[in-house]
Short mmCIF file of C-alpha atoms and ligand atoms in Angstrom, two decimals:
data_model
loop_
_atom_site.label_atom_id
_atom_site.label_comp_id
_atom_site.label_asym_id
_atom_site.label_seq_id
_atom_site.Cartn_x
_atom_site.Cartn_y
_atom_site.Cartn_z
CA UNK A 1 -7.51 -92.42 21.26
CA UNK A 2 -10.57 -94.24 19.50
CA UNK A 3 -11.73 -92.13 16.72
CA UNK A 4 -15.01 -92.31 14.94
CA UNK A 5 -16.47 -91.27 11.24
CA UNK A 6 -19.59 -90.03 13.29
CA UNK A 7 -21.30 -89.42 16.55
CA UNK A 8 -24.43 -88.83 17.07
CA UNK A 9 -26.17 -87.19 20.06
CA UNK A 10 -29.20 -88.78 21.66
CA UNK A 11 -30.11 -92.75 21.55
CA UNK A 12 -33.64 -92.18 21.05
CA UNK A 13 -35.47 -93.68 17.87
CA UNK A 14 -34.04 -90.51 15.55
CA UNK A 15 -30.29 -91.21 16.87
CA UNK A 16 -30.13 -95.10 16.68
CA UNK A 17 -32.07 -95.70 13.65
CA UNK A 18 -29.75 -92.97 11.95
CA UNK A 19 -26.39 -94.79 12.98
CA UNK A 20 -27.67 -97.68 12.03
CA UNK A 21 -28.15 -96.32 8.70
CA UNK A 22 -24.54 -94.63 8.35
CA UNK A 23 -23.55 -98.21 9.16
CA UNK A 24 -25.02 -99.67 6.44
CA UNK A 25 -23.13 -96.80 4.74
CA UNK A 26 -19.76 -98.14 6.15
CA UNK A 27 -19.21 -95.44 8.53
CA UNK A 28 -17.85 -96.11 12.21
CA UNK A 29 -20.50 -94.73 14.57
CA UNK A 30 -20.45 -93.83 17.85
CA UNK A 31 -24.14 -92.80 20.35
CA UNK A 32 -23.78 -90.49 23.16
CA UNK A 33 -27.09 -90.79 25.03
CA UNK A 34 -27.09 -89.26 28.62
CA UNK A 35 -30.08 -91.59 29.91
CA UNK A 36 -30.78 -95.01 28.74
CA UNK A 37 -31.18 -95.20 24.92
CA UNK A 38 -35.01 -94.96 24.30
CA UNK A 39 -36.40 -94.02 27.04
CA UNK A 40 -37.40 -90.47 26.51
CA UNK A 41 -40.09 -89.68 23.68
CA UNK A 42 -39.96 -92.41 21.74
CA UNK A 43 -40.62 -94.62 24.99
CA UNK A 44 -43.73 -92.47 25.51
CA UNK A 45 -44.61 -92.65 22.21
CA UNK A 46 -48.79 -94.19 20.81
CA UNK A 47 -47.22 -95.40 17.89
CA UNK A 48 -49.70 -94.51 15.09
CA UNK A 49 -48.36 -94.30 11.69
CA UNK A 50 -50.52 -91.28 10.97
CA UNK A 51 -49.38 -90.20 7.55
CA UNK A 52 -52.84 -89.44 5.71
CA UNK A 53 -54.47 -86.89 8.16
CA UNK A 54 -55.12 -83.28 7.59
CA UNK A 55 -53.64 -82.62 10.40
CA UNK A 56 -50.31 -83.25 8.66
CA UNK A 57 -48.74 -79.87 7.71
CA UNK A 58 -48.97 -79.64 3.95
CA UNK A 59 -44.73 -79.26 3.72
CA UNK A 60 -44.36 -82.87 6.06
CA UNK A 61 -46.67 -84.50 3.35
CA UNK A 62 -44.38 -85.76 0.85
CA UNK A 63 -42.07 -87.03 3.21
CA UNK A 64 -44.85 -88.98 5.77
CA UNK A 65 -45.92 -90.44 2.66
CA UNK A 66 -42.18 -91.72 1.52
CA UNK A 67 -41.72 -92.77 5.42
CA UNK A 68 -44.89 -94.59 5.73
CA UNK A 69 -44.61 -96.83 2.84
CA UNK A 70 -40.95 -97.71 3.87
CA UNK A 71 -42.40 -98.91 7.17
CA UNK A 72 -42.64 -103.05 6.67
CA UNK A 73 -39.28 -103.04 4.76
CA UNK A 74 -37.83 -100.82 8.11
CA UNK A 75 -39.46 -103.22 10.50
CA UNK A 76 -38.84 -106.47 9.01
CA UNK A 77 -34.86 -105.47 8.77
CA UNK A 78 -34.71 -104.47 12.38
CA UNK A 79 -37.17 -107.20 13.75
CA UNK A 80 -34.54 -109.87 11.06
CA UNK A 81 -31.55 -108.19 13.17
CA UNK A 82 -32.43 -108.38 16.74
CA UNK A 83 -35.09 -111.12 16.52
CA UNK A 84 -37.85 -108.65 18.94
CA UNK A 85 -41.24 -108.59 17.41
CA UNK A 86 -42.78 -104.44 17.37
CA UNK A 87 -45.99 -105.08 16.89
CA UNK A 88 -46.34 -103.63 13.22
CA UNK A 89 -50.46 -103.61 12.96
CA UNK A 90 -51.91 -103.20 9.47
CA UNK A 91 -55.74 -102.86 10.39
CA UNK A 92 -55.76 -99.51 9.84
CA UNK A 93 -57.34 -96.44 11.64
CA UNK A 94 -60.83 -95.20 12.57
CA UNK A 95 -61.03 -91.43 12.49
CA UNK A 96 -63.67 -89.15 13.47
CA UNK A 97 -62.73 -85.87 11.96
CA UNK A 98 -62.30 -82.54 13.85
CA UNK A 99 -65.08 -80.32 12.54
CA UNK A 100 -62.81 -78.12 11.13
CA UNK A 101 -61.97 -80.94 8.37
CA UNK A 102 -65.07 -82.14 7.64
CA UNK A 103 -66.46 -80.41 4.44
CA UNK A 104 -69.36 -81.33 1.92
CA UNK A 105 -69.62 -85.09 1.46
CA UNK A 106 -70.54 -88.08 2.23
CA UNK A 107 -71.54 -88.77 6.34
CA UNK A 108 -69.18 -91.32 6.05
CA UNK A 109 -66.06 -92.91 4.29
CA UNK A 110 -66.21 -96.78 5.34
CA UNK A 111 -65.55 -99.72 3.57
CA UNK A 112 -68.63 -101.43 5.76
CA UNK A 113 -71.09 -99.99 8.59
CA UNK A 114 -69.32 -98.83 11.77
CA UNK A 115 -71.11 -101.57 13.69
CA UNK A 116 -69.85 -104.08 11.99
CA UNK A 117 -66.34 -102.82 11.17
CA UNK A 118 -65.36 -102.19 15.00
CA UNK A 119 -69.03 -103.43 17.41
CA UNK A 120 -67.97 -101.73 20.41
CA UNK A 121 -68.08 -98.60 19.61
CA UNK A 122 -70.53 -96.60 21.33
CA UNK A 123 -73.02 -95.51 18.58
CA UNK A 124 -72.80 -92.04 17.48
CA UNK A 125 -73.61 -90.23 14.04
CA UNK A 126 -70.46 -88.34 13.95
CA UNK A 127 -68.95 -88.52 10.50
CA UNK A 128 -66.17 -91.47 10.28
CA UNK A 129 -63.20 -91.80 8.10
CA UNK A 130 -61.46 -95.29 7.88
CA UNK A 131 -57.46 -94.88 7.02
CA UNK A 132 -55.06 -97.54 5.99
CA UNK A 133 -53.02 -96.72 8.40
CA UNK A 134 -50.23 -99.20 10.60
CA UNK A 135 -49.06 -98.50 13.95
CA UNK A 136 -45.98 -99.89 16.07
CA UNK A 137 -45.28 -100.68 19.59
CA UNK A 138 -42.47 -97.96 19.95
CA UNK A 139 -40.99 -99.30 23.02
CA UNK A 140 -40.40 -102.73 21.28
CA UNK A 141 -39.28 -100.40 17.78
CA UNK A 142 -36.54 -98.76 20.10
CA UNK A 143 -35.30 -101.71 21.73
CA UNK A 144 -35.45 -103.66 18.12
CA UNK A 145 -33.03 -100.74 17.06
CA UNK A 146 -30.67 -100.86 19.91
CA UNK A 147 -30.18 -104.30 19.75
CA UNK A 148 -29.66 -104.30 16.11
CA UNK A 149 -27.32 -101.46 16.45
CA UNK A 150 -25.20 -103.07 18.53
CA UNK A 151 -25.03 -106.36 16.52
CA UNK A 152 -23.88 -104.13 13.65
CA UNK A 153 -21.30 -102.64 15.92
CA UNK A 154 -22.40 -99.33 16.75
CA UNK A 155 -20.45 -97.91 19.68
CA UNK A 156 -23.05 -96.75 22.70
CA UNK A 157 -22.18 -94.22 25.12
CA UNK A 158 -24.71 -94.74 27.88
CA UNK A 159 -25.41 -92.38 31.10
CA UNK A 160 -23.03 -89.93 29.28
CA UNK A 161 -24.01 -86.43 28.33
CA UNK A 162 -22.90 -84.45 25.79
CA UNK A 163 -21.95 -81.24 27.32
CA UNK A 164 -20.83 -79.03 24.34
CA UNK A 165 -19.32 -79.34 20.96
CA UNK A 166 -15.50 -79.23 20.34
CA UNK A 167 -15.14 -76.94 17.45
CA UNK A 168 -11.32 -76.86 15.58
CA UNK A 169 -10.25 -74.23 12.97
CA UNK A 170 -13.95 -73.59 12.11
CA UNK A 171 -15.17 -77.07 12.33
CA UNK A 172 -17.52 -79.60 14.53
CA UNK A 173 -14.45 -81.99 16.21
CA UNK A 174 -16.50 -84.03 19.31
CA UNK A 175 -17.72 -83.69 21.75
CA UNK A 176 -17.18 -83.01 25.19
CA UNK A 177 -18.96 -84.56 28.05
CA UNK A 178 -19.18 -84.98 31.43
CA UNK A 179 -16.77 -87.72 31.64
CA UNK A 180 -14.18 -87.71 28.60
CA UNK A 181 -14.35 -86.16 25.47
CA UNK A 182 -15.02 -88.01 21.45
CA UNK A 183 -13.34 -87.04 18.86
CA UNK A 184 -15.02 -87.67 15.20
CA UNK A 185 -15.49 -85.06 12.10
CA UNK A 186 -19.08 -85.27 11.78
CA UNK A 187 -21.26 -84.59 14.68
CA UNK A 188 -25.62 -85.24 14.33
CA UNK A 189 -27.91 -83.29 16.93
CA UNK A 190 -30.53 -86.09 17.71
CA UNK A 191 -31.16 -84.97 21.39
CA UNK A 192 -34.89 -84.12 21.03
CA UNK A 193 -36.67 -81.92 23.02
CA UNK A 194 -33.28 -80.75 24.66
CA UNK A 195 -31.73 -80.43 20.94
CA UNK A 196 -31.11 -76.89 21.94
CA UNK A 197 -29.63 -77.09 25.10
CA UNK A 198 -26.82 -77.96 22.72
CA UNK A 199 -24.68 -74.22 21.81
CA UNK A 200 -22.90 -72.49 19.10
CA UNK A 201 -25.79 -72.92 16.55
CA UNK A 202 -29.91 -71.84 17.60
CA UNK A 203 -31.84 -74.89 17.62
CA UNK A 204 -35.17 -73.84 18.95
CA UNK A 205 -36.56 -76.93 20.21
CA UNK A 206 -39.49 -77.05 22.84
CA UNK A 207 -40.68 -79.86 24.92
CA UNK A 208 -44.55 -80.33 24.37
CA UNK A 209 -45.77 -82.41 26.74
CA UNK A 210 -47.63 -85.82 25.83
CA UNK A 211 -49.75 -87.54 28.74
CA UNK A 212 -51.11 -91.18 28.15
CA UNK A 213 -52.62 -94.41 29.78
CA UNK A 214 -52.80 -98.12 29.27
CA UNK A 215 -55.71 -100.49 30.12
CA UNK A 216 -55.78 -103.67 30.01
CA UNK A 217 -57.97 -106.72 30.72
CA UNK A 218 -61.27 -106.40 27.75
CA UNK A 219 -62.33 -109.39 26.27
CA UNK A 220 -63.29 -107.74 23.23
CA UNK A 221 -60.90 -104.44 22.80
CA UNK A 222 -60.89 -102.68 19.54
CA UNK A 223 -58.85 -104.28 16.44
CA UNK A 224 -58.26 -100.82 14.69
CA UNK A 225 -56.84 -97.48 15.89
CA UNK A 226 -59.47 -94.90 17.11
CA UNK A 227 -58.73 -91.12 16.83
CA UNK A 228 -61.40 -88.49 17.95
CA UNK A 229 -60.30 -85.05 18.56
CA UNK A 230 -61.39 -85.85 22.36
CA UNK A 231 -58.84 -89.06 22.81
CA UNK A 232 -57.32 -91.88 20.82
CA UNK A 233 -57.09 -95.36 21.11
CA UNK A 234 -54.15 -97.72 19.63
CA UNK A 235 -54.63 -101.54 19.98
CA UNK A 236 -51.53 -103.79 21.34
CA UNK A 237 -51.39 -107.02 20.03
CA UNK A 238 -50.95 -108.35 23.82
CA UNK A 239 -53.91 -106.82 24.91
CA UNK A 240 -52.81 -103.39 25.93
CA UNK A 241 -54.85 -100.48 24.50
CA UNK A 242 -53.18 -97.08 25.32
CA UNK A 243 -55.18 -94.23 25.57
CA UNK A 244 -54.17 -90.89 24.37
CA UNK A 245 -52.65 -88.29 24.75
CA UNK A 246 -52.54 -84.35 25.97
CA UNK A 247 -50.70 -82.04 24.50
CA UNK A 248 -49.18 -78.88 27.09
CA UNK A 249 -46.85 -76.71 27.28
CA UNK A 250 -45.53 -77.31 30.11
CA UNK A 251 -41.73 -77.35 29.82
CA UNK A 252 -39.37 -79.73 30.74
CA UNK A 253 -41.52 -81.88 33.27
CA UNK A 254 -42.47 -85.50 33.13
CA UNK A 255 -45.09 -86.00 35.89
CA UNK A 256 -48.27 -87.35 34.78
CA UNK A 257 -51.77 -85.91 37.04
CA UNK A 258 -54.65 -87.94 38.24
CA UNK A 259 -57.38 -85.74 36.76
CA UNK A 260 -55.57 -85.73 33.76
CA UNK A 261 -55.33 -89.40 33.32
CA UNK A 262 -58.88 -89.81 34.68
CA UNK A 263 -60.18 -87.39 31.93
CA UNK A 264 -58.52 -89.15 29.22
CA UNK A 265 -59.88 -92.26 30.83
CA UNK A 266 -63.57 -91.21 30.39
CA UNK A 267 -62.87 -90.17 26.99
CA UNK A 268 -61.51 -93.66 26.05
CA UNK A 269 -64.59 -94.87 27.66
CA UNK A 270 -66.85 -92.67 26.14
CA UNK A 271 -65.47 -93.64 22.83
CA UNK A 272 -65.34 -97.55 23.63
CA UNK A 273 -67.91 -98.19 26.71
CA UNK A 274 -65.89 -101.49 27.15
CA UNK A 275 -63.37 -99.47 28.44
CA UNK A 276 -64.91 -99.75 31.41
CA UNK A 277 -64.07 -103.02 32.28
CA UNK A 278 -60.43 -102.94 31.82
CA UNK A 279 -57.78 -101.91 34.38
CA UNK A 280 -55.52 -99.54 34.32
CA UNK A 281 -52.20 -100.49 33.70
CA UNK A 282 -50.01 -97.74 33.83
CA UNK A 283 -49.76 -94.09 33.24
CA UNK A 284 -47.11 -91.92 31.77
CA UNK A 285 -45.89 -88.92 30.17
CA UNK A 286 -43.25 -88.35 27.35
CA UNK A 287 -41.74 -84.90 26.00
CA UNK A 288 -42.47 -84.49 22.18
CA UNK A 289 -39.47 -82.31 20.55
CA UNK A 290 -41.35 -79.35 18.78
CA UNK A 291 -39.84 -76.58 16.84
CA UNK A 292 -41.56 -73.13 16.63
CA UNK A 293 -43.17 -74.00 12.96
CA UNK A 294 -43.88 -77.50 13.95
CA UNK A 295 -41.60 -79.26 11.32
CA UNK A 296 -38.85 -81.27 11.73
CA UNK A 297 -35.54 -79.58 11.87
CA UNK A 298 -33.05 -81.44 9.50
CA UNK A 299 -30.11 -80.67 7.75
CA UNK A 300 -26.50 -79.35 8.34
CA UNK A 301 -25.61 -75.66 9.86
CA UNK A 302 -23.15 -73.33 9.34
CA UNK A 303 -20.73 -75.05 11.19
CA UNK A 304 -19.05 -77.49 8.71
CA UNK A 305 -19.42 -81.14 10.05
CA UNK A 306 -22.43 -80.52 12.75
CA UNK A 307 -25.68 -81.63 11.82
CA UNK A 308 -29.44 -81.81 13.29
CA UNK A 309 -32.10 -84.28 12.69
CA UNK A 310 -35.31 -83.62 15.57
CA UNK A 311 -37.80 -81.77 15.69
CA UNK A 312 -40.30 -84.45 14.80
CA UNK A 313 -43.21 -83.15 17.42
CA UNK A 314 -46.00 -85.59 17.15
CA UNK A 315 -44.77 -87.60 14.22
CA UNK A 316 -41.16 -88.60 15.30
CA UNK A 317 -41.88 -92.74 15.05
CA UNK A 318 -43.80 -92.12 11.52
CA UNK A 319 -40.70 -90.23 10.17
CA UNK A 320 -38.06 -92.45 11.53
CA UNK A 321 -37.02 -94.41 7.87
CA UNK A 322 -37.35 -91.56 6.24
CA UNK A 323 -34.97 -89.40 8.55
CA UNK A 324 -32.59 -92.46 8.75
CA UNK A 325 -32.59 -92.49 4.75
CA UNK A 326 -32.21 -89.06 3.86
CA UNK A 327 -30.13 -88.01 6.91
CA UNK A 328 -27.46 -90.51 6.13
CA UNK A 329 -27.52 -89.34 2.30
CA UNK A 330 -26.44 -85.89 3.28
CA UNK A 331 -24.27 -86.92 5.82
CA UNK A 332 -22.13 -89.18 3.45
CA UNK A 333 -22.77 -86.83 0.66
CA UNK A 334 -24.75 -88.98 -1.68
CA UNK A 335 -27.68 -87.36 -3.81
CA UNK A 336 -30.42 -86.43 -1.80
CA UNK A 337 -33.59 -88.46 -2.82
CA UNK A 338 -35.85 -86.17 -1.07
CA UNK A 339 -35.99 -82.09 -0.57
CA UNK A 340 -35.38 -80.87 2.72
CA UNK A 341 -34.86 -77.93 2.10
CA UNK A 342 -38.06 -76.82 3.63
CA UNK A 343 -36.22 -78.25 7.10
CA UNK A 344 -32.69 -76.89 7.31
CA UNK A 345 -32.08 -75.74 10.66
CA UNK A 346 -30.97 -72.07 8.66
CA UNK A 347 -34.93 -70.95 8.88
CA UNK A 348 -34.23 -70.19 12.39
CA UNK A 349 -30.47 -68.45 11.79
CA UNK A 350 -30.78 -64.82 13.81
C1 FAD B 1 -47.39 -89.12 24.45
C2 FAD B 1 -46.74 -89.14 23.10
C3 FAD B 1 -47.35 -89.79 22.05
C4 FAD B 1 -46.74 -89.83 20.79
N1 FAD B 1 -47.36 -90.54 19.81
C5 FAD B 1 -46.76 -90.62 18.58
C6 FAD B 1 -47.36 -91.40 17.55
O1 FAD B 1 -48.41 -92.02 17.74
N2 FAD B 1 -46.73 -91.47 16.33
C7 FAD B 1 -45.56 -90.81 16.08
O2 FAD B 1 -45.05 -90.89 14.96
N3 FAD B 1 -44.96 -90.07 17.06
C8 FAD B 1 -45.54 -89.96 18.29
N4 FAD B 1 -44.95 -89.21 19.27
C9 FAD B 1 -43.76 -88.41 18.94
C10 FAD B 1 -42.47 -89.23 19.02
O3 FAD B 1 -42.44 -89.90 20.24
C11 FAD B 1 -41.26 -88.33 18.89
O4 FAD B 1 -41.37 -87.43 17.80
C12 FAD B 1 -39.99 -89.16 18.69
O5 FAD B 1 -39.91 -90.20 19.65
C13 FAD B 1 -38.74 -88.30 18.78
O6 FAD B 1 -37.62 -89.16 18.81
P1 FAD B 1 -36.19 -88.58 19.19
O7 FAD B 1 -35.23 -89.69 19.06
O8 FAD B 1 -35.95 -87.33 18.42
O9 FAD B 1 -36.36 -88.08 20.71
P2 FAD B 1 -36.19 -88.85 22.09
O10 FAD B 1 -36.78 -90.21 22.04
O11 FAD B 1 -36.66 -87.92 23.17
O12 FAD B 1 -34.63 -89.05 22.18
C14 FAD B 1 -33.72 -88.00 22.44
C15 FAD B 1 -32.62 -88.59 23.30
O13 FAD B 1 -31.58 -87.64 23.45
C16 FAD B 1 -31.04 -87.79 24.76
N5 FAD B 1 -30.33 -86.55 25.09
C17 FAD B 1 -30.84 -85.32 25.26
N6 FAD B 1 -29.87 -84.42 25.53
C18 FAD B 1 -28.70 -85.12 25.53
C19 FAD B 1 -27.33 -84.76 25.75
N7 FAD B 1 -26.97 -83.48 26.00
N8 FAD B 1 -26.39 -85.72 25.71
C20 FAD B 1 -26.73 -87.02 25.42
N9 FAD B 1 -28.01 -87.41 25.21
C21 FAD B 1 -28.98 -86.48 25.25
C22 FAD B 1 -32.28 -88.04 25.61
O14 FAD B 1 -31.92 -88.64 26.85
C23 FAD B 1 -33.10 -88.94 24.71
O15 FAD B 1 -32.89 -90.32 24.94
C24 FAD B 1 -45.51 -89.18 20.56
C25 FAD B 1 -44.88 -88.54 21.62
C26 FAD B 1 -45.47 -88.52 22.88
C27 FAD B 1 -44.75 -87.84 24.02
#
């Protein structure tokens, strides 16, 4: 029977980009996703590289920072491996604080007037923030990373779900799912919003629900990313501009609603009047893997050899080098560069 150093539960972004990593690190690897790889969250996913926002809890700072700035290194390795361009953007973000975070100071933190810096903006006097931020297509990311896998000889289980863990004098052995079982001393949690579908150890994950829209067809769409507490916008290089995105509670379902869409339509318009003009191109909704504090959930358990990496709520593509990185230090038990301590799936131990 085949035998692996690893597997890892889940082929979205978290799972693939971590075997590829524990590759690198000369370990045999083997994904177990029960779908397609990347087609859950990460498929669903804007793409903005938000890691300078006060909305970023204080405890995720140090490590969107670390993850951001690995970013074009991450890219240009994947996009080198598997020859798919993502769409890494570098003109940065236009924010218009929530009210909450705007304090005493300036109206407004531009390098030039608004007009000039993005014209079709509808005019407004709201206080503006520009961010040197980057976004990524996410779809092309995830397919970048499964192709680049593969060419480094990751082993992919697809349409195969991971039913339970097979636990052996106190320790993680494989898994079992519902075709075969796979054997392998290390086993990683990457399964997202259903992370705790997954027994023996509480991992308190929560779908939050994400809907969004595309529209294409402007002749002059914006060049940076636009975030108002109302909506955002995020630029595609081939035209696309997605508008987003809701965020409900409302468990483990995927369908996206007309008004819904509509309403985040005339917010994108009411942002961008040239909006207007475009068509829609298609709607969606994605499942965003929350934990009840709203941090990632990284680290090992109490079971020797099992492991979880997710959590990652609204900031899963931003924090995808950084989990790789530090994920497969621990697992191959190299010196920790960062301090997750903060993470370990323990806070939530009964
Ligand atoms: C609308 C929306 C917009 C977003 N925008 C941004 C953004 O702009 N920037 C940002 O950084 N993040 C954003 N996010 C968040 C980001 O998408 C997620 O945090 C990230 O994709 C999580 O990746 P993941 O690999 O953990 O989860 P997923 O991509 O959901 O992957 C988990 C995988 O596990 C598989 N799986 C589950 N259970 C099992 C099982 N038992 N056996 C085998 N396989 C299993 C699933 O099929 C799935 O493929 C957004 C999310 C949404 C929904």
């Amino acid at each position: 029977m085949k035998t692996w150093d690893v597997i890892i539960v889940g082929g979205g972004i978290i799972g693939l980009s971590l075997s590829i990593a524990l590759r690198k690190r000369g370990a045999r690897v083997l994904v177990v996703e029960r779908g397609e790889p990347g087609r859950e969250a990460s498929y669903a996913a804007a793409g903005m590289l938000a890691d300078c926002t006060a909305e970023t809890p204080e405890a995720l700072q140090p490590l969107a920072i670390a993850s951001a700035r690995m970013y074009p290194e991450f890219v240009h390795e994947l996009q080198d491996e598997s020859g798919i361009d993502v769409d890494l953007r570098e003109d940065g973000t236009i924010l218009f604080p929530r009210p909450e975070h705007v304090h005493e100071g300036p109206k407004s933190l531009l390098p030039a007037p608004l007009s000039e810096l993005e014209p079709g903006l509808a005019t407004s006097n709201r206080m503006a923030v520009y961010l040197r931020e980057r976004s990524v297509d996410p779809r092309a990311l995830v397919s970048a990373a499964l192709k680049a896998a593969k060419h480094r000889e990751v082993d992919i289980a697809s349409g195969t779900e991971v039913l339970s863990l097979l636990i052996s004098h106190g320790r993680v052995g494989g898994v079992s799912t519902d075709k075969t079982s796979y054997a392998a001393p290390v086993v990683v949690n990457c399964a997202g919003a259903w992370a705790g579908q997954l027994e023996l150890v509480k991992i308190p994950t929560r779908p939050v629900k994400g809907q969004m829209l595309s529209v294409v067809g402007l002749a002059h769409g914006p060049r940076h990313v636009i975030r108002a507490p109302e909506a955002y916008l995020v630029p595609r290089s081939d035209g696309r501009i997605l508008i987003g995105a809701t965020v409900e509670e409302a468990g483990f379902d995927k369908r996206t609603d007309a008004a819904t869409i509509h309403g985040l339509h005339q917010a994108g318009i009411q942002l961008f009047p040239a909006l207007r003009e475009g068509r829609m191109l298609e709607a969606w909704a994605g499942l965003r893997p929350a934990s009840p504090d709203n941090l990632p959930i990284l680290g090992a358990t109490h079971i020797d050899g099992y492991f979880v990496a997710t959590g990652h709520f609204r900031d899963g593509i931003l924090l995808t080098p950084i989990t790789a990185h530090v994920m497969s230090q621990l697992i191959t038990r190299q010196h920790l560069e960062y301090d997750i301590s903060a993470f370990s799936p323990a806070r939530f131990a009964l």
